[in-house]
XYZ file of C-alpha atoms in Angstrom:
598
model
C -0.905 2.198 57.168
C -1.984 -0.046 59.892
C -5.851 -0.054 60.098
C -6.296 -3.156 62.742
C -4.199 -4.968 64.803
C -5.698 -8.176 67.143
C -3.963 -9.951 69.993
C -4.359 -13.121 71.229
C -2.253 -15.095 73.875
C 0.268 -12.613 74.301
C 1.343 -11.631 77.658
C -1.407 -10.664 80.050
C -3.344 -9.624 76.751
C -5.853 -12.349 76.603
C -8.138 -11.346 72.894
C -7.945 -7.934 72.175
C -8.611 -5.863 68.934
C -7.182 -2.212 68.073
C -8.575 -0.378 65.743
C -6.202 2.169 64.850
C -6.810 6.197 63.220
C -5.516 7.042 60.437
C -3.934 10.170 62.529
C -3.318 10.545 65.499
C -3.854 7.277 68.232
C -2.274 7.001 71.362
C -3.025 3.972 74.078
C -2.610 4.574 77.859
C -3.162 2.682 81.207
C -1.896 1.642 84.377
C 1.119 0.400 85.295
C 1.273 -3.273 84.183
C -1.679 -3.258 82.301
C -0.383 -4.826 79.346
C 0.615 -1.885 76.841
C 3.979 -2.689 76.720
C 2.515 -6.378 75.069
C 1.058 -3.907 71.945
C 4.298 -3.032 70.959
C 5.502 -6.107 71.840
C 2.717 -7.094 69.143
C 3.715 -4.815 66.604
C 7.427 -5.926 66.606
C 6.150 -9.843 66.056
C 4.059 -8.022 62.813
C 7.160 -6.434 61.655
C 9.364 -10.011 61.962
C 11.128 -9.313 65.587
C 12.130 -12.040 67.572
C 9.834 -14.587 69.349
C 10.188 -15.419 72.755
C 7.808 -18.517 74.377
C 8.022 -16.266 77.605
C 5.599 -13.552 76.357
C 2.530 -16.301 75.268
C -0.178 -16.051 77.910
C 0.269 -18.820 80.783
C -1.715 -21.807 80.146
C -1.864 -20.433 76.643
C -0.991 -23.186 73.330
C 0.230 -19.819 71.621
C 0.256 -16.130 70.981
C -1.029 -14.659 67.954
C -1.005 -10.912 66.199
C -2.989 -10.120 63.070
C -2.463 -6.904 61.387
C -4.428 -5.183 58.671
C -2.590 -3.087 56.682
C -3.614 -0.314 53.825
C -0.731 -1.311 51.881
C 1.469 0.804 49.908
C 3.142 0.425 46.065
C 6.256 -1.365 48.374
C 4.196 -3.454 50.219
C 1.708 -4.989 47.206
C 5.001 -5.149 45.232
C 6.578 -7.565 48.234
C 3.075 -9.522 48.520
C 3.322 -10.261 44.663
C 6.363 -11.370 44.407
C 5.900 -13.801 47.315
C 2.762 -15.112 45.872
C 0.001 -13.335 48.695
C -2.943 -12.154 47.829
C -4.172 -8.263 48.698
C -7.775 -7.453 49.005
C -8.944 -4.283 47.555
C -5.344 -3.016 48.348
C -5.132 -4.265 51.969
C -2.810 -7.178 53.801
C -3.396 -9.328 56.111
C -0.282 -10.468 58.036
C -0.265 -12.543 60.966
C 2.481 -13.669 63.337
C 2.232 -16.955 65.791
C 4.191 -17.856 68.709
C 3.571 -21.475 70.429
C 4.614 -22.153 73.820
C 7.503 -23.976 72.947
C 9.175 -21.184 71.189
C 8.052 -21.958 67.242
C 7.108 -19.019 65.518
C 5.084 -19.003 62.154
C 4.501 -15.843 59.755
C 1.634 -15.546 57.123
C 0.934 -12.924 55.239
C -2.147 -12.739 52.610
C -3.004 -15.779 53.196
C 0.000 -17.492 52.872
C 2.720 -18.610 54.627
C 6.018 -17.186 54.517
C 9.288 -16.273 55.892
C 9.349 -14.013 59.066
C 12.246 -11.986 56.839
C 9.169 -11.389 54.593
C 7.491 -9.625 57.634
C 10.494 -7.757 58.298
C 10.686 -6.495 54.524
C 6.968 -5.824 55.052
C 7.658 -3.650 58.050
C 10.164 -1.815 56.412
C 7.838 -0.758 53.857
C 4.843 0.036 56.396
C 6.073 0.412 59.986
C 8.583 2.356 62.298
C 8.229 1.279 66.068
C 10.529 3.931 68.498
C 10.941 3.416 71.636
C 13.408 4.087 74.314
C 16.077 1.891 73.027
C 15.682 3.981 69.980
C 17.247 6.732 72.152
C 20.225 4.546 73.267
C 20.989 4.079 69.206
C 20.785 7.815 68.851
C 23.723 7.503 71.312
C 25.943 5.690 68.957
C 27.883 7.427 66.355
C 26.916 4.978 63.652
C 23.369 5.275 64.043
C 24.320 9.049 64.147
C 25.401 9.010 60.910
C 22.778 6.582 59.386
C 20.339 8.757 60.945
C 21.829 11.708 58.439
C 22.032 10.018 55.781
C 18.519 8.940 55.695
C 17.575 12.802 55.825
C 19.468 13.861 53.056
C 18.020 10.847 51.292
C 19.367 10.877 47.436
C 21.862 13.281 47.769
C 23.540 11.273 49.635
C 22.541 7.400 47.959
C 23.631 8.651 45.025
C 26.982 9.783 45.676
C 27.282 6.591 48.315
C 26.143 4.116 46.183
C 29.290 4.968 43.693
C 31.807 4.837 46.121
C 30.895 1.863 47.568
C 31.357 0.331 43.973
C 34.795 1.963 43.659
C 35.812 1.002 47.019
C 34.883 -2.802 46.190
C 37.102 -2.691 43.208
C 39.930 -0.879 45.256
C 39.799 -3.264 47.695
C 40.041 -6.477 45.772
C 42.752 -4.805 43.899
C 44.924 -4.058 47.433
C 44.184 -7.257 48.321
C 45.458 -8.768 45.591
C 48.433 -6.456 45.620
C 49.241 -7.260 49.442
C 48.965 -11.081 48.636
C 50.959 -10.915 45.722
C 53.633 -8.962 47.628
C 53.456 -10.893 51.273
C 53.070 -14.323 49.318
C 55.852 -14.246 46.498
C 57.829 -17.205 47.795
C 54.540 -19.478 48.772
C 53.223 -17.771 45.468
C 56.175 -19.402 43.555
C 55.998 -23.036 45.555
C 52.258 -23.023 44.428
C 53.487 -21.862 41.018
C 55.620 -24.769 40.422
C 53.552 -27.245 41.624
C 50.803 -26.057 39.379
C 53.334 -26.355 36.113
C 54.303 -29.690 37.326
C 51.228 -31.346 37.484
C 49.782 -29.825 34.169
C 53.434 -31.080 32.915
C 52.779 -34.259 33.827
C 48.911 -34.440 32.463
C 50.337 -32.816 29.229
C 53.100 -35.983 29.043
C 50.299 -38.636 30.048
C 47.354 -36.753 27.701
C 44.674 -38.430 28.987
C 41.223 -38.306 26.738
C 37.686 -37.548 27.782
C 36.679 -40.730 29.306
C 39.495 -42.479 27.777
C 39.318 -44.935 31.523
C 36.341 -45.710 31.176
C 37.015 -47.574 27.518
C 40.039 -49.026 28.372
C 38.056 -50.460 31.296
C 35.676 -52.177 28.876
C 38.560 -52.892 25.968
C 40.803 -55.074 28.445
C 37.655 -56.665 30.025
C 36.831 -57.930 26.099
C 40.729 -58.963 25.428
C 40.874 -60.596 29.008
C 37.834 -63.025 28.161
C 38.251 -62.987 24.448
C 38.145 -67.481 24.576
C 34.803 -67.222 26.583
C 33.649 -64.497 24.442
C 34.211 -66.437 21.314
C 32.930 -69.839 22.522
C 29.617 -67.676 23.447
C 29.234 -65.933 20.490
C 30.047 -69.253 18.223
C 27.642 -71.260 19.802
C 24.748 -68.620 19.626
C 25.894 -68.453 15.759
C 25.525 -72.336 16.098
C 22.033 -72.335 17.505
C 20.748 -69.545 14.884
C 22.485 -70.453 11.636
C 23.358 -74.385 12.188
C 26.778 -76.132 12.095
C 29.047 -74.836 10.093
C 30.180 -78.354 7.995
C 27.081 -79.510 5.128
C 27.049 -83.108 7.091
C 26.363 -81.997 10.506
C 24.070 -78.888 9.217
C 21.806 -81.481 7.767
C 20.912 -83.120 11.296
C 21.079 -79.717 12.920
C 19.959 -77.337 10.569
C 19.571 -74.077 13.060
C 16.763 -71.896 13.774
C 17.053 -69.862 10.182
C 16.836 -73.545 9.109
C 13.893 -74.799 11.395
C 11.832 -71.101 10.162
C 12.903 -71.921 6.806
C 11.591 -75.662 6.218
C 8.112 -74.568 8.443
C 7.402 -71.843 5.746
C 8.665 -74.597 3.075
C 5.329 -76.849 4.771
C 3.176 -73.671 5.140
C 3.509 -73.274 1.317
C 2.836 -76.736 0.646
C -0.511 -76.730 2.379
C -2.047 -74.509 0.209
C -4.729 -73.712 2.789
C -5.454 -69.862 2.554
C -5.411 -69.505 6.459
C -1.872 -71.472 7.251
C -0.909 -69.240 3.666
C -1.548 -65.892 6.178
C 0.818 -66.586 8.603
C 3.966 -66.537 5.762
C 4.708 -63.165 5.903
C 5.143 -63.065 9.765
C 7.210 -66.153 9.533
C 9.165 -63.891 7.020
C 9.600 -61.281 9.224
C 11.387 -63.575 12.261
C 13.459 -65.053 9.362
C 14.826 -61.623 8.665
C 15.331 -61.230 12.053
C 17.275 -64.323 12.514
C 19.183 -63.489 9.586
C 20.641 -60.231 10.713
C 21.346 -61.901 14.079
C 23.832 -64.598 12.890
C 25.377 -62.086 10.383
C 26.247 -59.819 13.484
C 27.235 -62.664 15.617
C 29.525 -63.836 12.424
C 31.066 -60.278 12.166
C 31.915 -60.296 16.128
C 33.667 -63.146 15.790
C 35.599 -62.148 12.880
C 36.494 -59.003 14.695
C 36.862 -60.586 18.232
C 40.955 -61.071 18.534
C 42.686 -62.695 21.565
C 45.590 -60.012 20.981
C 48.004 -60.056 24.064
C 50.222 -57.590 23.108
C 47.536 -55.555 22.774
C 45.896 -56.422 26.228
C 49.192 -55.513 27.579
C 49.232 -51.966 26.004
C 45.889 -51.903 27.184
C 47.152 -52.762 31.119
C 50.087 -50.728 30.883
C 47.829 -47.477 29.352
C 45.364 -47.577 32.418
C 48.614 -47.565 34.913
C 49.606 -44.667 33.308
C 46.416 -42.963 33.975
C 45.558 -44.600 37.306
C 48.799 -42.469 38.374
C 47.055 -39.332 37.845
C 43.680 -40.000 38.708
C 45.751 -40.828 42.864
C 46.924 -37.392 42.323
C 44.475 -34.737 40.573
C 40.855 -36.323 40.503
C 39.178 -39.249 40.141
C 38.768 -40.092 36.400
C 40.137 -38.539 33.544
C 37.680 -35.890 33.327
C 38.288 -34.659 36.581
C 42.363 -34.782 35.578
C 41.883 -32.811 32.506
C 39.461 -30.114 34.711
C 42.227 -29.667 37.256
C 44.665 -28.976 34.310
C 42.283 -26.377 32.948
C 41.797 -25.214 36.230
C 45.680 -25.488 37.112
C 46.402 -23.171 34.144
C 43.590 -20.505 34.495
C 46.020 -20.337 38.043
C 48.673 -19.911 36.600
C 47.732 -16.870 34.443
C 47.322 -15.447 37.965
C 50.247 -15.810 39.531
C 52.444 -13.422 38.050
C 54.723 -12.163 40.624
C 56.743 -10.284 38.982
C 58.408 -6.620 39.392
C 56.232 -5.119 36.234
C 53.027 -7.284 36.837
C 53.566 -5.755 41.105
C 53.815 -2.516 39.335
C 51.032 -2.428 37.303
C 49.014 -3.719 40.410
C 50.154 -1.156 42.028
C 49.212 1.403 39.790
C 45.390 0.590 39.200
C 45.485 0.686 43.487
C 46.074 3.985 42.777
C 44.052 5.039 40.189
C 41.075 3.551 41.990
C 42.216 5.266 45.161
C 42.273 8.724 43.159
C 38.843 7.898 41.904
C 37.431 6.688 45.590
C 38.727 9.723 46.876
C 36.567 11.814 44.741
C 33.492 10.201 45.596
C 34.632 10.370 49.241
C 34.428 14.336 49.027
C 31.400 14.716 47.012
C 30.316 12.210 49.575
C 31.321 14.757 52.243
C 29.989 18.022 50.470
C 26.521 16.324 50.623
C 26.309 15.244 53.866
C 27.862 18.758 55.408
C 25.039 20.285 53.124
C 22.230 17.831 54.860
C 24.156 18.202 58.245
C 23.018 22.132 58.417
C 19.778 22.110 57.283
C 18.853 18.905 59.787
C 20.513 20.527 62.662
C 18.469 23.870 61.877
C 15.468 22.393 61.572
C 15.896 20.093 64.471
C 16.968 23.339 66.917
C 13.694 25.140 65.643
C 11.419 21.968 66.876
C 13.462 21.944 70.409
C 12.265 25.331 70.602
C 8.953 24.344 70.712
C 9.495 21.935 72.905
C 10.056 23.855 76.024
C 14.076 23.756 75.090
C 13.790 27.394 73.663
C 17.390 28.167 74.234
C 18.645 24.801 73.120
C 20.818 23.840 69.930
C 21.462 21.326 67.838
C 24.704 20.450 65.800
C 25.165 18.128 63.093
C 29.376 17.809 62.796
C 30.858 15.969 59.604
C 34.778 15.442 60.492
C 37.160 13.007 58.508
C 38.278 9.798 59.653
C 41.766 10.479 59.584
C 44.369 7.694 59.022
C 48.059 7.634 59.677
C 49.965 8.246 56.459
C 52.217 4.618 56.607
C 48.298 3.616 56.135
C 47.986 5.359 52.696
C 51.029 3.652 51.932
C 50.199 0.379 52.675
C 46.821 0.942 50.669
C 44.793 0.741 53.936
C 43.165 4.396 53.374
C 43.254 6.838 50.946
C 44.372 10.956 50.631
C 41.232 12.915 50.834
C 41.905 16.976 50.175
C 45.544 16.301 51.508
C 43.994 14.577 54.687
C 45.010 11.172 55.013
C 41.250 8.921 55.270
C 40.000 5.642 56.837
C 38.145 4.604 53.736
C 34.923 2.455 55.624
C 32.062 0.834 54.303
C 29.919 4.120 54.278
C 32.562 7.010 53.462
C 35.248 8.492 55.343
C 33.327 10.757 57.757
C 32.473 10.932 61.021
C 29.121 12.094 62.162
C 28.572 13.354 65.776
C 25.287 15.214 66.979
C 25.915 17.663 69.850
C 23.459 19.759 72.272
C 24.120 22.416 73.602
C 20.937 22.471 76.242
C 20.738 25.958 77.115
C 22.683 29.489 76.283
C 25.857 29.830 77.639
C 26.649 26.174 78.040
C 29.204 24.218 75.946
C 28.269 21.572 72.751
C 28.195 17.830 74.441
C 27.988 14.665 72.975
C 24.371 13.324 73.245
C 25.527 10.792 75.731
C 27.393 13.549 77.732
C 25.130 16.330 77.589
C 21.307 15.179 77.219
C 19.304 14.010 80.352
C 16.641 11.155 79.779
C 13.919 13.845 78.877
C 16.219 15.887 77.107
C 17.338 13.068 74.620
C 13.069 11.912 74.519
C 12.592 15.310 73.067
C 15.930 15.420 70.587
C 14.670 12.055 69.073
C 11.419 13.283 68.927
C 12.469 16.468 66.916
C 14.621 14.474 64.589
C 11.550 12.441 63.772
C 9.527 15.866 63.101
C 12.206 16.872 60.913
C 12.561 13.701 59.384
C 8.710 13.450 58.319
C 9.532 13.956 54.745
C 12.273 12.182 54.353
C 10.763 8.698 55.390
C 8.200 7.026 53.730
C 7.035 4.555 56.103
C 3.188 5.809 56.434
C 3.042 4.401 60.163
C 5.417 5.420 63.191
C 4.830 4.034 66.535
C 6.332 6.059 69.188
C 6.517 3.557 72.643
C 6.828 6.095 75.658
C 9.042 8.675 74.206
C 7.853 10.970 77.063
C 9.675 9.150 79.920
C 11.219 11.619 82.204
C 9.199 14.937 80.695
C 5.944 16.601 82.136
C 4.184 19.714 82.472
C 4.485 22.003 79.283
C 7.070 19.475 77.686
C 4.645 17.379 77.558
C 1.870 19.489 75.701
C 4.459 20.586 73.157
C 5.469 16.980 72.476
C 1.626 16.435 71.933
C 1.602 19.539 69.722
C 4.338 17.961 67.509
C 2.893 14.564 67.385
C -0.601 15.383 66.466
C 1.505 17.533 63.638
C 3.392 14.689 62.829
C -0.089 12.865 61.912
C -0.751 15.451 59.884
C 1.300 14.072 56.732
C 1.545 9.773 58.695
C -0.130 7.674 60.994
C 0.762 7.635 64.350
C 0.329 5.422 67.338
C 1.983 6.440 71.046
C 1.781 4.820 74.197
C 1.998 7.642 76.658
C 1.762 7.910 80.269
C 1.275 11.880 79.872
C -1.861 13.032 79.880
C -1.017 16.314 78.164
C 0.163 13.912 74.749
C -3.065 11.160 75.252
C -5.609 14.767 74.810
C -3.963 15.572 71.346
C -5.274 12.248 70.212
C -7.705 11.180 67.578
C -8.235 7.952 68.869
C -7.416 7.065 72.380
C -7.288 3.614 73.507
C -6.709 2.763 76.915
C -5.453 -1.115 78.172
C -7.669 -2.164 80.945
C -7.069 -4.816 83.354
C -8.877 -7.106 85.290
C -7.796 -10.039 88.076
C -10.007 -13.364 88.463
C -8.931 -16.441 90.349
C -5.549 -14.829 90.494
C -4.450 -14.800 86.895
C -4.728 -10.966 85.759
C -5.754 -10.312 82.092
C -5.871 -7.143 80.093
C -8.459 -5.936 77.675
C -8.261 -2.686 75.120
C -11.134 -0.638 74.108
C -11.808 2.507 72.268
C -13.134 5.275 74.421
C -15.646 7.747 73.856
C -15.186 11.969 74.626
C -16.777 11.103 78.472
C -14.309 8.151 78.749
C -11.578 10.357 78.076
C -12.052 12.944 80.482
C -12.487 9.920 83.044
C -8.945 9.013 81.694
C -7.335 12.084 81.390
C -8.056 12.725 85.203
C -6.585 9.681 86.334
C -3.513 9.823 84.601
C -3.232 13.325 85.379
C -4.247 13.489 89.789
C -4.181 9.188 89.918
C -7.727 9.052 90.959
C -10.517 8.105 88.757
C -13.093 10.528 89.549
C -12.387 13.910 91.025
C -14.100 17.662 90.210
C -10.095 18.988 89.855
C -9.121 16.033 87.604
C -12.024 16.094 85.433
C -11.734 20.011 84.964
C -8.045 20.143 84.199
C -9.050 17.037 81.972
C -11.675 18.871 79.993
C -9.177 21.848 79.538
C -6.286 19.559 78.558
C -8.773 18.291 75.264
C -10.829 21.915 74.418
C -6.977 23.266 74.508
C -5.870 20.591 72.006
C -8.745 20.820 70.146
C -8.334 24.127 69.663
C -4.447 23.691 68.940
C -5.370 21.390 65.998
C -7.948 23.221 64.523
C -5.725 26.134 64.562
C -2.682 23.951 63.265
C -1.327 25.193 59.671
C -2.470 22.698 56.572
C -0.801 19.265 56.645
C 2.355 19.347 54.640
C 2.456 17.346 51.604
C 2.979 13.649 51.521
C 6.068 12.159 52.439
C 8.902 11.734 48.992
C 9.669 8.408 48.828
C 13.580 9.211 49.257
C 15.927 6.318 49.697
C 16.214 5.526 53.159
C 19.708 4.474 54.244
């Protein structure tokens, strides 16, 4: 539920704060006044586009806070993006700069605008009149349906879309197997080739690499071994008994001063020995390795040129497959995982062919219990929506709710493009294989029409308005904004649309912007958008209004003056007559099921 929503910046809307009812709250005023900048508000809260043209002029930006009363859904979304609730409300704000940037926030921190749009999900439903152009389309037709029957249909939908997944990877594979033989085959051959030719080479795991390092050590092998001699030299001394006396070596040098040391017999020279020790050991180990690299260290040619001729072998493959020998030998694995998949022949076709159809058999039965459910849903939603037109000054009006097939041309069953439903050939699409069409029939006598064919402008305001009282328990978003819904009605309409709203608030909260008087008196908050004009820039203000402020109201939406004795009395009626209405109104019905929605 949406407790508080401020504005700041937007449109003519300069700082403005709504505090909303938990029921029933509707927001009027004139013509350009600004109220079409509140829903524009609420659509930035629930992650709709940004646009710098609705920030205030001479504005830096445009920002909406809203305070919601947030739902299981909602504290589960704010935990897993790390906000933080307080005492089981959010705070989620939305900012627009002039040059287009939008930020989101919610508890605190910032996020995402998807994360707004998941939160709005959860919390909020803003309808408006475009709403009635998607009622138009036969998509949002059957959408619409399935979100009423709510798990009887999921259910059933959610395991043929599985099926249908697998079916159609299968038919692909099938159709590419069948289309594609001869490039199949080209690929095929290539693919046994090259792992052929790795398999005749059979390179080792960073077997480049050492050759690299092996011929660099047989190339210098001369320089290597004058090096490593001379290092021996300078650690061990010369190798002949004459020369090794003049130049005995380092080991000698560490030697003869630990010879002196000893000799001194002075306890603090004595102390150093053991350290002296230590490099000697040192020292020692060094020559012995430098003695066993030279013994090892061979200028072998022939085996440099094995070496050479070894890398040329695999430089050939690393041009063609990768760029080392690791990559090579993953392109083999690779090549022959490929391989196993490439089976074109008649029995491997065949057995492709015969899981298509297995899954098709199966897809097909989910398609009808698919069916079954939604024909089920379709009666009871066009019943109950019929009853509501009744009571909304369409008392001889009727609703249908038609389910049909989608049927397909039989070469397409064939081809594995649809499947055989109850003998009828289907287009199997992403949601099923029906078609879903909602047709009025707007008074007796007159034939079933399309809703584009057959519903005027007010006529449609009060179907979608109906399907949304029917709806009530099948949606579990606790707040539904309703943005001039009563375009094109008046007189009685009008009262029975406020009827069915202020019942509607019974069981969620509610917020219309209405230009009817006869809907703003069913209210349980009314807000009204006031403007004002000052050195020619016109800004907008919204306050609450108390019971005198709403007769005042009332009477100029309903004679366009602001103060006259006929206004004001038809005013006063209009509210004692809604009072009276919703103190007379049957107990709310209980709280809305959290059903799927679709």
């Amino acid at each position: 539920m949406l407790a508080e929503m401020r504005i700041q910046g937007l449109g003519v809307i300069d700082d403005a704060t709504l505090e909303l009812d938990p029921g029933l709250t509707v927001l009027t005023g004139e013509t350009g006044a600004g109220k079409t900048m509140v829903v524009t508000g609420l659509n930035l809260l629930g992650g709709g586009r940004a646009e710098a043209s609705r920030v205030s002029e001479g504005a830096k930006r445009a920002v909406v806070e809203g305070r919601f009363a947030a739902g299981p859904a909602a504290l589960a979304l704010a935990e897993e993006v790390g906000a933080e609730s307080d005492e089981g409300e959010l705070i989620a704000v939305r900012t627009v700069s002039a040059d287009g940037r939008s930020r989101a926030h919610l508890g605190g921190r910032s996020v995402p605008v998807g994360v707004l749009g998941r939160l709005a999900e959860a919390s909020l439903a803003v309808h408006g009149q475009n709403d009635q152009l998607r009622l138009l389309r036969q998509a949002d037709q059957l959408a619409l349906l399935d979100r009423y029957a709510g798990d009887a249909v999921a259910g059933p939908l959610q395991a043929y879309r599985s099926v249908r997944a697998e079916w159609l990877k299968v038919t692909a594979e099938l159709v590419e197997r069948r289309d594609g033989a001869r490039r199949l085959a080209q690929e095929a051959d290539m693919l046994r080739h090259g792992v052929a030719e790795i398999e005749g080479v059979a390179p080792q795991p960073g077997e480049d690499r050492d050759l690299v390092q092996e011929a660099r050590r047989l190339a210098a092998a001369d320089d290597l071994r004058e090096a490593a001699a001379a290092a021996r030299a300078v650690l061990a001394g010369a190798d002949d008994a004459a020369t090794a006396m003049d130049s005995p070596g380092a080991v000698g040098l560490v030697g003869q001063a630990r010879h002196r040391i000893a000799a001194a017999g002075d306890p603090e020279l004595t102390a150093l020995d053991p350290r002296l020790g230590e490099a000697l050991a040192v020292l020692d180990d060094v020559a012995a390795e430098l003695t066993g690299y030279l013994d090892r260290l061979d200028a072998d040619p022939e085996r440099l040129v094995a070496v050479l001729s070894r890398q040329a072998e695999l430089k050939s493959l690393t041009r063609k497959y990768a760029a080392d020998t690791d990559g090579v030998l993953a392109w083999a694995a690779d090549a022959r995982a490929r391989l196993d998949n490439l089976d074109t022949s008649d029995e491997a076709l065949a057995a492709l062919a015969a899981r298509r159809d297995e899954l098709g058999a199966e897809l097909a039965g989910h398609a009808a219990a698919l069916t079954a459910a939604r024909t089920e849903a379709a009666g009871r939603l066009a019943a109950e929506t019929t009853a509501e037109l009744a009571g909304l000054a369409m008392r001889d009006a009727s609703l249908t709710v038609g389910v049909a097939p989608r049927t397909a041309a039989p070469a397409a069953v064939d081809a594995g493009e649809a499947i055989v439903v109850d003998g009828v050939p289907r287009v199997a699409g992403g949601s099923g294989t029906d078609e879903v069409e909602l047709r009025l029939t707007p008074h007796a006598g007159a034939a079933p029409q399309p809703l584009h064919k057959g519903a005027s402008g007010g006529e449609l305001s009060r179907v979608m308005l109906a399907l949304e009282v029917a709806l009530a328990d099948a949606d579990p978003v606790p707040t539904m904004v309703f943005d001039e819904v009563d375009a094109g009605i008046g007189g009685r309409a009008g009262v029975e649309i406020g009827r069915r709203l202020a019942r509607l608030a019974r069981s969620h909260q509610v917020v219309v912007v209405t230009h009817l008087a006869q809907v703003a008196a069913y209210a349980d908050r009314h807000l009204v958008v006031h403007k004002a004009g000052s050195g020619g820039v016109t800004r907008s203000s919204v306050r609450t209004l108390d019971d005198g402020e709403r007769v005042v109201e009332l009477a100029r939406m309903l004679a366009g003056l602001d103060d006259t004795s006929s206004g004001r009395a038809h005013a006063e009626e209009l509210l004692t007559t809604a009072a009276s209405d919703k103190r007379s109104a049957p107990a709310a019905p209980p709280a809305p099921k959290a059903r799927r929605r679709r």
